[in-house]
Amino acid sequence: MPRFILLEHTGAPDDPAGRHFDLLLEGGEACRTWRLAEIPSPAGPAVAAVAIAPHRLAWLDHLAGEVSSGRGFARRIDGGTYEPALEGSIEGAPRERIHVRLVGDRSTRSLLLARGTEGWTARIDPEKGASHQI
């Protein structure tokens, strides 16, 4: 099964808030990656998710440490495997909706990433919910 990781990233020079979360989904030779201002909660609204450049697969094994070239510090919040819940594989062309079931070390959740007119959002599927809040 393909893997995922959720990283807390602090001190990135291009992040005015000083802290965000990077969600990486393994897909082929790289990870599709989104920057989240916060982690979506099961009862909460969708959060903004900015699609950023694909990341190397090596990030899937990252625990904690400095990011190269003075780009801050990243530490693992959760990670594990995922399976497509509806739309199939995330490899290939970008999709408007990506629905995955994340089975992590700390939580299991059904996550919906959707691209709208104002960009991507991420939310916990209200019908599938989550177990073990992060």
PDB file of C-alpha atoms in Angstrom:
ATOM      1  CA  MET A   1       0.000   0.000   0.000  1.00  0.00           C
ATOM      2  CA  PRO A   2       1.191   3.546  -0.638  1.00  0.00           C
ATOM      3  CA  ARG A   3       2.394   5.579   2.335  1.00  0.00           C
ATOM      4  CA  PHE A   4       1.625   8.994   3.760  1.00  0.00           C
ATOM      5  CA  ILE A   5       3.194  11.292   6.314  1.00  0.00           C
ATOM      6  CA  LEU A   6       1.986  14.398   8.138  1.00  0.00           C
ATOM      7  CA  LEU A   7       4.811  16.737   9.149  1.00  0.00           C
ATOM      8  CA  GLU A   8       4.777  19.808  11.369  1.00  0.00           C
ATOM      9  CA  HIS A   9       7.032  22.372   9.668  1.00  0.00           C
ATOM     10  CA  THR A  10       8.256  25.375  11.657  1.00  0.00           C
ATOM     11  CA  GLY A  11      10.563  28.233  10.758  1.00  0.00           C
ATOM     12  CA  ALA A  12      10.065  28.114   6.990  1.00  0.00           C
ATOM     13  CA  PRO A  13      11.127  31.512   5.608  1.00  0.00           C
ATOM     14  CA  ASP A  14       8.168  31.593   3.183  1.00  0.00           C
ATOM     15  CA  ASP A  15       5.592  30.929   5.936  1.00  0.00           C
ATOM     16  CA  PRO A  16       4.397  34.144   7.622  1.00  0.00           C
ATOM     17  CA  ALA A  17       2.571  32.159  10.325  1.00  0.00           C
ATOM     18  CA  GLY A  18       5.802  30.390  11.290  1.00  0.00           C
ATOM     19  CA  ARG A  19       4.136  26.966  11.475  1.00  0.00           C
ATOM     20  CA  HIS A  20       2.193  24.758   9.080  1.00  0.00           C
ATOM     21  CA  PHE A  21       1.678  21.072   8.332  1.00  0.00           C
ATOM     22  CA  ASP A  22       2.796  19.211   5.213  1.00  0.00           C
ATOM     23  CA  LEU A  23       0.682  16.273   4.041  1.00  0.00           C
ATOM     24  CA  LEU A  24       2.552  13.948   1.684  1.00  0.00           C
ATOM     25  CA  LEU A  25       0.871  11.134  -0.265  1.00  0.00           C
ATOM     26  CA  GLU A  26       3.131   8.644  -2.030  1.00  0.00           C
ATOM     27  CA  GLY A  27       2.336   8.455  -5.729  1.00  0.00           C
ATOM     28  CA  GLY A  28       4.822   6.870  -8.101  1.00  0.00           C
ATOM     29  CA  GLU A  29       8.331   8.358  -7.980  1.00  0.00           C
ATOM     30  CA  ALA A  30       7.429  11.256  -5.651  1.00  0.00           C
ATOM     31  CA  CYS A  31       4.890  12.430  -3.084  1.00  0.00           C
ATOM     32  CA  ARG A  32       2.030  14.764  -3.904  1.00  0.00           C
ATOM     33  CA  THR A  33       2.229  17.399  -1.203  1.00  0.00           C
ATOM     34  CA  TRP A  34      -0.098  19.961   0.365  1.00  0.00           C
ATOM     35  CA  ARG A  35       0.663  22.674   2.931  1.00  0.00           C
ATOM     36  CA  LEU A  36      -2.062  22.894   5.593  1.00  0.00           C
ATOM     37  CA  ALA A  37      -2.395  25.836   7.983  1.00  0.00           C
ATOM     38  CA  GLU A  38      -3.893  23.415  10.517  1.00  0.00           C
ATOM     39  CA  ILE A  39      -4.852  19.761  10.832  1.00  0.00           C
ATOM     40  CA  PRO A  40      -8.508  19.178   9.898  1.00  0.00           C
ATOM     41  CA  SER A  41     -10.610  18.003  12.838  1.00  0.00           C
ATOM     42  CA  PRO A  42     -13.414  15.434  12.547  1.00  0.00           C
ATOM     43  CA  ALA A  43     -16.144  17.905  13.543  1.00  0.00           C
ATOM     44  CA  GLY A  44     -14.520  20.950  11.978  1.00  0.00           C
ATOM     45  CA  PRO A  45     -14.739  22.747   8.666  1.00  0.00           C
ATOM     46  CA  ALA A  46     -12.501  22.235   5.671  1.00  0.00           C
ATOM     47  CA  VAL A  47      -9.090  23.885   5.957  1.00  0.00           C
ATOM     48  CA  ALA A  48      -7.069  25.524   3.199  1.00  0.00           C
ATOM     49  CA  ALA A  49      -4.617  23.134   1.548  1.00  0.00           C
ATOM     50  CA  VAL A  50      -2.028  24.615  -0.805  1.00  0.00           C
ATOM     51  CA  ALA A  51      -0.627  22.169  -3.353  1.00  0.00           C
ATOM     52  CA  ILE A  52       3.150  22.528  -3.368  1.00  0.00           C
ATOM     53  CA  ALA A  53       5.959  20.916  -5.350  1.00  0.00           C
ATOM     54  CA  PRO A  54       6.213  17.127  -5.156  1.00  0.00           C
ATOM     55  CA  HIS A  55       8.529  15.909  -2.397  1.00  0.00           C
ATOM     56  CA  ARG A  56      11.077  13.096  -2.513  1.00  0.00           C
ATOM     57  CA  LEU A  57      10.007   9.676  -1.229  1.00  0.00           C
ATOM     58  CA  ALA A  58      12.719   9.925   1.454  1.00  0.00           C
ATOM     59  CA  TRP A  59      10.438  12.312   3.382  1.00  0.00           C
ATOM     60  CA  LEU A  60       8.107   9.379   4.135  1.00  0.00           C
ATOM     61  CA  ASP A  61      10.729   8.060   6.585  1.00  0.00           C
ATOM     62  CA  HIS A  62      11.453  11.434   8.226  1.00  0.00           C
ATOM     63  CA  LEU A  63      11.146  11.622  12.015  1.00  0.00           C
ATOM     64  CA  ALA A  64      12.525  15.064  12.911  1.00  0.00           C
ATOM     65  CA  GLY A  65      15.273  17.411  11.827  1.00  0.00           C
ATOM     66  CA  GLU A  66      16.396  20.540  10.057  1.00  0.00           C
ATOM     67  CA  VAL A  67      15.184  21.109   6.505  1.00  0.00           C
ATOM     68  CA  SER A  68      18.046  21.779   4.072  1.00  0.00           C
ATOM     69  CA  SER A  69      19.109  25.282   3.023  1.00  0.00           C
ATOM     70  CA  GLY A  70      17.812  26.924   6.202  1.00  0.00           C
ATOM     71  CA  ARG A  71      14.165  26.172   5.461  1.00  0.00           C
ATOM     72  CA  GLY A  72      13.174  25.404   9.050  1.00  0.00           C
ATOM     73  CA  PHE A  73      12.542  22.259  11.061  1.00  0.00           C
ATOM     74  CA  ALA A  74      10.147  19.383  10.289  1.00  0.00           C
ATOM     75  CA  ARG A  75       8.901  16.674  12.620  1.00  0.00           C
ATOM     76  CA  ARG A  76       6.599  13.749  12.043  1.00  0.00           C
ATOM     77  CA  ILE A  77       3.096  14.048  13.510  1.00  0.00           C
ATOM     78  CA  ASP A  78       1.654  10.866  11.982  1.00  0.00           C
ATOM     79  CA  GLY A  79       2.381   8.483   9.148  1.00  0.00           C
ATOM     80  CA  GLY A  80       1.427   5.115   7.772  1.00  0.00           C
ATOM     81  CA  THR A  81      -0.384   3.841   4.716  1.00  0.00           C
ATOM     82  CA  TYR A  82      -3.366   5.048   2.761  1.00  0.00           C
ATOM     83  CA  GLU A  83      -5.853   3.612   0.370  1.00  0.00           C
ATOM     84  CA  PRO A  84      -7.997   5.455  -2.148  1.00  0.00           C
ATOM     85  CA  ALA A  85     -11.537   5.676  -0.780  1.00  0.00           C
ATOM     86  CA  LEU A  86     -13.298   6.672  -4.019  1.00  0.00           C
ATOM     87  CA  GLU A  87     -11.358   8.151  -6.896  1.00  0.00           C
ATOM     88  CA  GLY A  88      -8.559   5.641  -7.411  1.00  0.00           C
ATOM     89  CA  SER A  89      -4.827   6.227  -7.505  1.00  0.00           C
ATOM     90  CA  ILE A  90      -3.365   9.707  -7.046  1.00  0.00           C
ATOM     91  CA  GLU A  91      -0.653   9.091  -9.651  1.00  0.00           C
ATOM     92  CA  GLY A  92      -0.790  10.987 -12.907  1.00  0.00           C
ATOM     93  CA  ALA A  93      -2.760  14.107 -13.708  1.00  0.00           C
ATOM     94  CA  PRO A  94      -4.089  16.278 -10.876  1.00  0.00           C
ATOM     95  CA  ARG A  95      -7.662  15.513  -9.888  1.00  0.00           C
ATOM     96  CA  GLU A  96     -10.376  17.788  -8.577  1.00  0.00           C
ATOM     97  CA  ARG A  97     -11.114  15.454  -5.636  1.00  0.00           C
ATOM     98  CA  ILE A  98      -8.869  13.011  -3.821  1.00  0.00           C
ATOM     99  CA  HIS A  99     -10.534  10.862  -1.188  1.00  0.00           C
ATOM    100  CA  VAL A 100      -8.235   8.644   0.887  1.00  0.00           C
ATOM    101  CA  ARG A 101      -8.412   6.550   4.033  1.00  0.00           C
ATOM    102  CA  LEU A 102      -5.288   7.291   6.080  1.00  0.00           C
ATOM    103  CA  VAL A 103      -4.221   4.505   8.443  1.00  0.00           C
ATOM    104  CA  GLY A 104      -1.533   6.021  10.606  1.00  0.00           C
ATOM    105  CA  ASP A 105       0.362   5.189  13.759  1.00  0.00           C
ATOM    106  CA  ARG A 106      -1.678   7.726  15.748  1.00  0.00           C
ATOM    107  CA  SER A 107      -4.979   7.960  13.887  1.00  0.00           C
ATOM    108  CA  THR A 108      -7.194   6.500  11.200  1.00  0.00           C
ATOM    109  CA  ARG A 109      -9.252   8.938   9.183  1.00  0.00           C
ATOM    110  CA  SER A 110     -11.012   9.390   5.879  1.00  0.00           C
ATOM    111  CA  LEU A 111      -9.698  12.582   4.278  1.00  0.00           C
ATOM    112  CA  LEU A 112     -11.166  14.482   1.359  1.00  0.00           C
ATOM    113  CA  LEU A 113      -8.955  16.883  -0.608  1.00  0.00           C
ATOM    114  CA  ALA A 114     -10.961  18.993  -3.051  1.00  0.00           C
ATOM    115  CA  ARG A 115      -9.899  21.642  -5.539  1.00  0.00           C
ATOM    116  CA  GLY A 116     -12.355  24.503  -5.975  1.00  0.00           C
ATOM    117  CA  THR A 117     -12.267  27.951  -7.519  1.00  0.00           C
ATOM    118  CA  GLU A 118     -10.192  29.283  -4.601  1.00  0.00           C
ATOM    119  CA  GLY A 119      -7.746  26.371  -4.418  1.00  0.00           C
ATOM    120  CA  TRP A 120      -7.554  23.124  -2.487  1.00  0.00           C
ATOM    121  CA  THR A 121      -9.229  22.323   0.829  1.00  0.00           C
ATOM    122  CA  ALA A 122      -8.842  19.357   3.167  1.00  0.00           C
ATOM    123  CA  ARG A 123     -11.464  17.982   5.516  1.00  0.00           C
ATOM    124  CA  ILE A 124     -12.280  14.835   7.413  1.00  0.00           C
ATOM    125  CA  ASP A 125     -15.118  13.031   5.651  1.00  0.00           C
ATOM    126  CA  PRO A 126     -18.060  13.660   8.013  1.00  0.00           C
ATOM    127  CA  GLU A 127     -19.618  10.306   7.128  1.00  0.00           C
ATOM    128  CA  LYS A 128     -16.443   8.308   7.751  1.00  0.00           C
ATOM    129  CA  GLY A 129     -15.007  10.388  10.601  1.00  0.00           C
ATOM    130  CA  ALA A 130     -11.812   9.551  12.416  1.00  0.00           C
ATOM    131  CA  SER A 131     -10.562   7.495  15.280  1.00  0.00           C
ATOM    132  CA  HIS A 132      -7.754   8.476  17.614  1.00  0.00           C
ATOM    133  CA  GLN A 133      -7.596  12.252  17.260  1.00  0.00           C
ATOM    134  CA  ILE A 134      -4.093  13.571  16.517  1.00  0.00           C
TER     135      ILE A 134
END
